[in-house]
PDB file of C-alpha atoms in Angstrom:
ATOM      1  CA  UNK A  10      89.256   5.694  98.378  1.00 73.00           C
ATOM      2  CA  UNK A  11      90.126   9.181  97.468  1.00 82.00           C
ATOM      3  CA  UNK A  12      87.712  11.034  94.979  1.00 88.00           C
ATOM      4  CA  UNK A  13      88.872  12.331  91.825  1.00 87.00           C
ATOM      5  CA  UNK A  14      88.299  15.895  93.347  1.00 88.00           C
ATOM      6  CA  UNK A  15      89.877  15.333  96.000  1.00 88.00           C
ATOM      7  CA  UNK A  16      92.759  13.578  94.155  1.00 88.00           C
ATOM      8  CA  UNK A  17      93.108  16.942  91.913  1.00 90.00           C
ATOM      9  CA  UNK A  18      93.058  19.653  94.966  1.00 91.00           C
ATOM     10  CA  UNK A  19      95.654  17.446  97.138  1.00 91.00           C
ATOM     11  CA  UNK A  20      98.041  17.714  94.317  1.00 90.00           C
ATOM     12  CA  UNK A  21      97.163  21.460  93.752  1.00 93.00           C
ATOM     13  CA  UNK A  22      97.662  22.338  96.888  1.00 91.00           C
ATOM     14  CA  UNK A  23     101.045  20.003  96.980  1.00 90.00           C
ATOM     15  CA  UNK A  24     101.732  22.151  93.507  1.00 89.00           C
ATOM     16  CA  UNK A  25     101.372  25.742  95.333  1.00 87.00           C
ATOM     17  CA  UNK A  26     103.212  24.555  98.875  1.00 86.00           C
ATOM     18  CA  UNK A  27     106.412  23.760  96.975  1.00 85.00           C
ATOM     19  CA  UNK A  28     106.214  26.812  95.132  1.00 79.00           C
ATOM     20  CA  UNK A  29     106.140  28.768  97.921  1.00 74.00           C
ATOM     21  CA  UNK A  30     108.522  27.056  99.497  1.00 75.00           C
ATOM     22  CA  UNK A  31     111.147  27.780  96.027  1.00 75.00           C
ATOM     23  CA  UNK A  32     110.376  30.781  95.487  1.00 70.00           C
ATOM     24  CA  UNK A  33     109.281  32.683  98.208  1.00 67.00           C
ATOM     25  CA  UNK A  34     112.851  32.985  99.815  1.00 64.00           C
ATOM     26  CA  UNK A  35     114.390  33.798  96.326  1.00 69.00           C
ATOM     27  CA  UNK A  36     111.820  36.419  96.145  1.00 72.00           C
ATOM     28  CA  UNK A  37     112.505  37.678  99.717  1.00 71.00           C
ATOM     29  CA  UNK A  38     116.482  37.804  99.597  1.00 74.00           C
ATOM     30  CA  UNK A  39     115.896  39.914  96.352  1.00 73.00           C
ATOM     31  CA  UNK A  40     114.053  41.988  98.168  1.00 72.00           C
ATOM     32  CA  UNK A  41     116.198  42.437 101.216  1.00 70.00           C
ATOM     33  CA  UNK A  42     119.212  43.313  99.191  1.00 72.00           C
ATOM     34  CA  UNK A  43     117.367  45.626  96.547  1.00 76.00           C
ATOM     35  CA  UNK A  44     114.163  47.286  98.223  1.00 75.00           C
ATOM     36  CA  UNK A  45     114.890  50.538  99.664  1.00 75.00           C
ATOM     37  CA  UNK A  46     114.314  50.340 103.501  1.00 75.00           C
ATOM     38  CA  UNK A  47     110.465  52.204 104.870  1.00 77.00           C
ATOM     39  CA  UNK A  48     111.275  55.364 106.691  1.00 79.00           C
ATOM     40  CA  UNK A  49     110.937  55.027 109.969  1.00 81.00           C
ATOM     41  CA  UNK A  50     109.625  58.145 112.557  1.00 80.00           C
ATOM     42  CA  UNK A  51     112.737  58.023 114.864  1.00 81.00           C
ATOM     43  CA  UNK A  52     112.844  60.952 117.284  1.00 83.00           C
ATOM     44  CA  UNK A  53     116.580  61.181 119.076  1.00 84.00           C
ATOM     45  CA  UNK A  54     115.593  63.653 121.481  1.00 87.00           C
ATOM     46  CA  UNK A  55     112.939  61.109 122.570  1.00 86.00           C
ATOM     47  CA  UNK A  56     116.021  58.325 122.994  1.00 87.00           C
ATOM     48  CA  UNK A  57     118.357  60.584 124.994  1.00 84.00           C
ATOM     49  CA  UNK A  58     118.335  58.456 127.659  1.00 85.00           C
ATOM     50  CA  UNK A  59     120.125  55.317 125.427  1.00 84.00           C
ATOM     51  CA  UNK A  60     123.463  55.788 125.253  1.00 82.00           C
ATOM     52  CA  UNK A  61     124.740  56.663 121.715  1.00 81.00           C
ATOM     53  CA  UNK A  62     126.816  53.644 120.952  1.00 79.00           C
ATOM     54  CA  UNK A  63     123.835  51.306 122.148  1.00 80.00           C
ATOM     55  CA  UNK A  64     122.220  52.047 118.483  1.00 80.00           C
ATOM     56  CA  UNK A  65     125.266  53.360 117.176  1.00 79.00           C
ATOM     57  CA  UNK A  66     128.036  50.653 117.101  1.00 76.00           C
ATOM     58  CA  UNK A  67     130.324  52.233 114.702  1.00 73.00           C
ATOM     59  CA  UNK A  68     131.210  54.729 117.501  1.00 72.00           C
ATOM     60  CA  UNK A  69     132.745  51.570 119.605  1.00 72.00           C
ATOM     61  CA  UNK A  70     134.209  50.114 117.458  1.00 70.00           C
ATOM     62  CA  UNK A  71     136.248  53.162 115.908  1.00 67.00           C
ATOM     63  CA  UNK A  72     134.949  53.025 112.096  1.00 68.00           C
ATOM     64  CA  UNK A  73     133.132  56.132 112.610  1.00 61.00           C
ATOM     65  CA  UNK A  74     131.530  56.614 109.714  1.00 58.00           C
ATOM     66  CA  UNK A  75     129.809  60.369 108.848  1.00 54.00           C
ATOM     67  CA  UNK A  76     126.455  58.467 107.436  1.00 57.00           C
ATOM     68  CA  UNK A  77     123.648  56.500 108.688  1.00 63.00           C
ATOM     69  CA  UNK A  78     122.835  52.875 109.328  1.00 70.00           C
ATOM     70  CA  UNK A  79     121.662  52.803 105.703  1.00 66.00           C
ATOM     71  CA  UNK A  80     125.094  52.394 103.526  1.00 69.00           C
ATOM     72  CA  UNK A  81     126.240  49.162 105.634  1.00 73.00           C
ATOM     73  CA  UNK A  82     123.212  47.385 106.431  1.00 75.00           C
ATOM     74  CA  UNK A  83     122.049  47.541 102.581  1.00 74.00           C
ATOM     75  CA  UNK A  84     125.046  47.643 101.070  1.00 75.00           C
ATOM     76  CA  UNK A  85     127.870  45.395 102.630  1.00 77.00           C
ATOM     77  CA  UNK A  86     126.566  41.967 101.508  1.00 77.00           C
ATOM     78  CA  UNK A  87     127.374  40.308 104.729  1.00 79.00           C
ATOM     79  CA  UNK A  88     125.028  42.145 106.515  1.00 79.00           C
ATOM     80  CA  UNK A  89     122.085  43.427 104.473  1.00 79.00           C
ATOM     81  CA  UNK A  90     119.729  39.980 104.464  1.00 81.00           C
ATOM     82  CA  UNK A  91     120.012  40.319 108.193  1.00 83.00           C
ATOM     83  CA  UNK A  92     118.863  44.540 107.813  1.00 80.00           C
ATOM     84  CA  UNK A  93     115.250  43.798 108.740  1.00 82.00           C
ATOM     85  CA  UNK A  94     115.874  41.373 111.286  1.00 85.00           C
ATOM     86  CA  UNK A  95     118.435  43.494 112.951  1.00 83.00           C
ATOM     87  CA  UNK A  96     116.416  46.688 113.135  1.00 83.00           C
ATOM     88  CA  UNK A  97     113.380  44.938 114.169  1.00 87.00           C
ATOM     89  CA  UNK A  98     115.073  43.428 116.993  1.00 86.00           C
ATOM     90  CA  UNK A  99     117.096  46.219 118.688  1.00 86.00           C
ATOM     91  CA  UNK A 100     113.950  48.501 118.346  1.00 88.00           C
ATOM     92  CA  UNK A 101     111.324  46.721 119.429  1.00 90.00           C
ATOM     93  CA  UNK A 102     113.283  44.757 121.854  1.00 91.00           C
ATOM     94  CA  UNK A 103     114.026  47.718 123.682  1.00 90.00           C
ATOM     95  CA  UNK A 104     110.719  48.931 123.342  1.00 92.00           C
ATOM     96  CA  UNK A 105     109.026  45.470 124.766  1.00 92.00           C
ATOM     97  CA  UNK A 106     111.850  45.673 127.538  1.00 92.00           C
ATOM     98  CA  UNK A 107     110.500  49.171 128.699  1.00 91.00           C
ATOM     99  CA  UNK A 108     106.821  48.424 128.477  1.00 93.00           C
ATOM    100  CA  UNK A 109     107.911  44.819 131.004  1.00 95.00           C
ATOM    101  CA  UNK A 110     109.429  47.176 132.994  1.00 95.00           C
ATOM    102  CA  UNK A 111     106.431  49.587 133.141  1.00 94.00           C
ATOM    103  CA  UNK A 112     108.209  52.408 131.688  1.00 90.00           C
ATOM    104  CA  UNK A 113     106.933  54.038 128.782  1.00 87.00           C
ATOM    105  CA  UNK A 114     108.097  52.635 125.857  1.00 88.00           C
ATOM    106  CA  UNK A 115     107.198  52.738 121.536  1.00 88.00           C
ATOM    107  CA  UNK A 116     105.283  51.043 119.428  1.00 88.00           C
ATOM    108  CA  UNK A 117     105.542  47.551 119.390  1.00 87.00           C
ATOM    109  CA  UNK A 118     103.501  45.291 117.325  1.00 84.00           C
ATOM    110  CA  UNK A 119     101.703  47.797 114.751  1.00 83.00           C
ATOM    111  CA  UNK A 120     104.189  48.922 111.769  1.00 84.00           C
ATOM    112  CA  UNK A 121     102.437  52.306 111.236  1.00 84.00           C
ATOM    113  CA  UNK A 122     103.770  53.290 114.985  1.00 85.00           C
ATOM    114  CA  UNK A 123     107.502  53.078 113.212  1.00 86.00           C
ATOM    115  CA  UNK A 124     106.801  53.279 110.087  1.00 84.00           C
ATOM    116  CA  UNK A 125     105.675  56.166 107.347  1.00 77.00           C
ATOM    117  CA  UNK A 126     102.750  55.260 105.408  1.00 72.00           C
ATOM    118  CA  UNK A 127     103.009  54.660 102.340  1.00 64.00           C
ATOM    119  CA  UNK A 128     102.743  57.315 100.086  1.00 59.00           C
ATOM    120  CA  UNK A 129     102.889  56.264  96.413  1.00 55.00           C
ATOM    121  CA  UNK A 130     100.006  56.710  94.635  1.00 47.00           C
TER     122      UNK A 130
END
């Protein structure tokens, strides 16, 4: 037979799992579409050897645009709860694909080797 105590800290812990589990993606959708994304230290001259459109698919398929990644992947609604995920996997993919290969390749699992630190006070 279950103890009073124990009775009170299943439920609790029942409580805080389906909390979680309702709000945590409502909180992380709001952030996808309104958090600014972290810089990120990207050095082209260290990428020359990917071809341009390999990052860059606007130049294949002919929309061209003059600015960044930024204004579509946070902005067009079809595409900005996927922004993290994307980014996350055509960097680092590449970059675990190098380092298999035994070429030298970027950071991979730590996000200060991408990422700026955070500067706010």
């Amino acid at each position: 037979m279950w103890s009073p105590a124990k009775v009170v800290f299943t439920v609790t812990a029942l409580l805080a799992i389906i909390v979680f589990l309702v709000f945590f993606p409502q909180k992380r959708e709001s952030s996808l579409r309104e958090a600014p994304l972290l810089d990120v230290y990207f050095v082209h001259k260290d990428h020359h050897q990917v071809g341009c459109a390999q990052c860059h698919h606007n130049y294949v398929d002919g929309t061209g645009r003059q600015f960044g990644c930024y204004q579509c992947h946070k902005e067009d609604e079809s595409v900005n709860l996927l922004v993290e995920e994307q980014f996350h996997g055509l960097c680092r993919e590449c970059h675990r694909e190098r380092k298999a290969a035994g070429e030298e390749s970027g950071p991979i699992r730590q996000c200060g080797g991408c990422h700026k630190p955070d500067t706010k006070p």
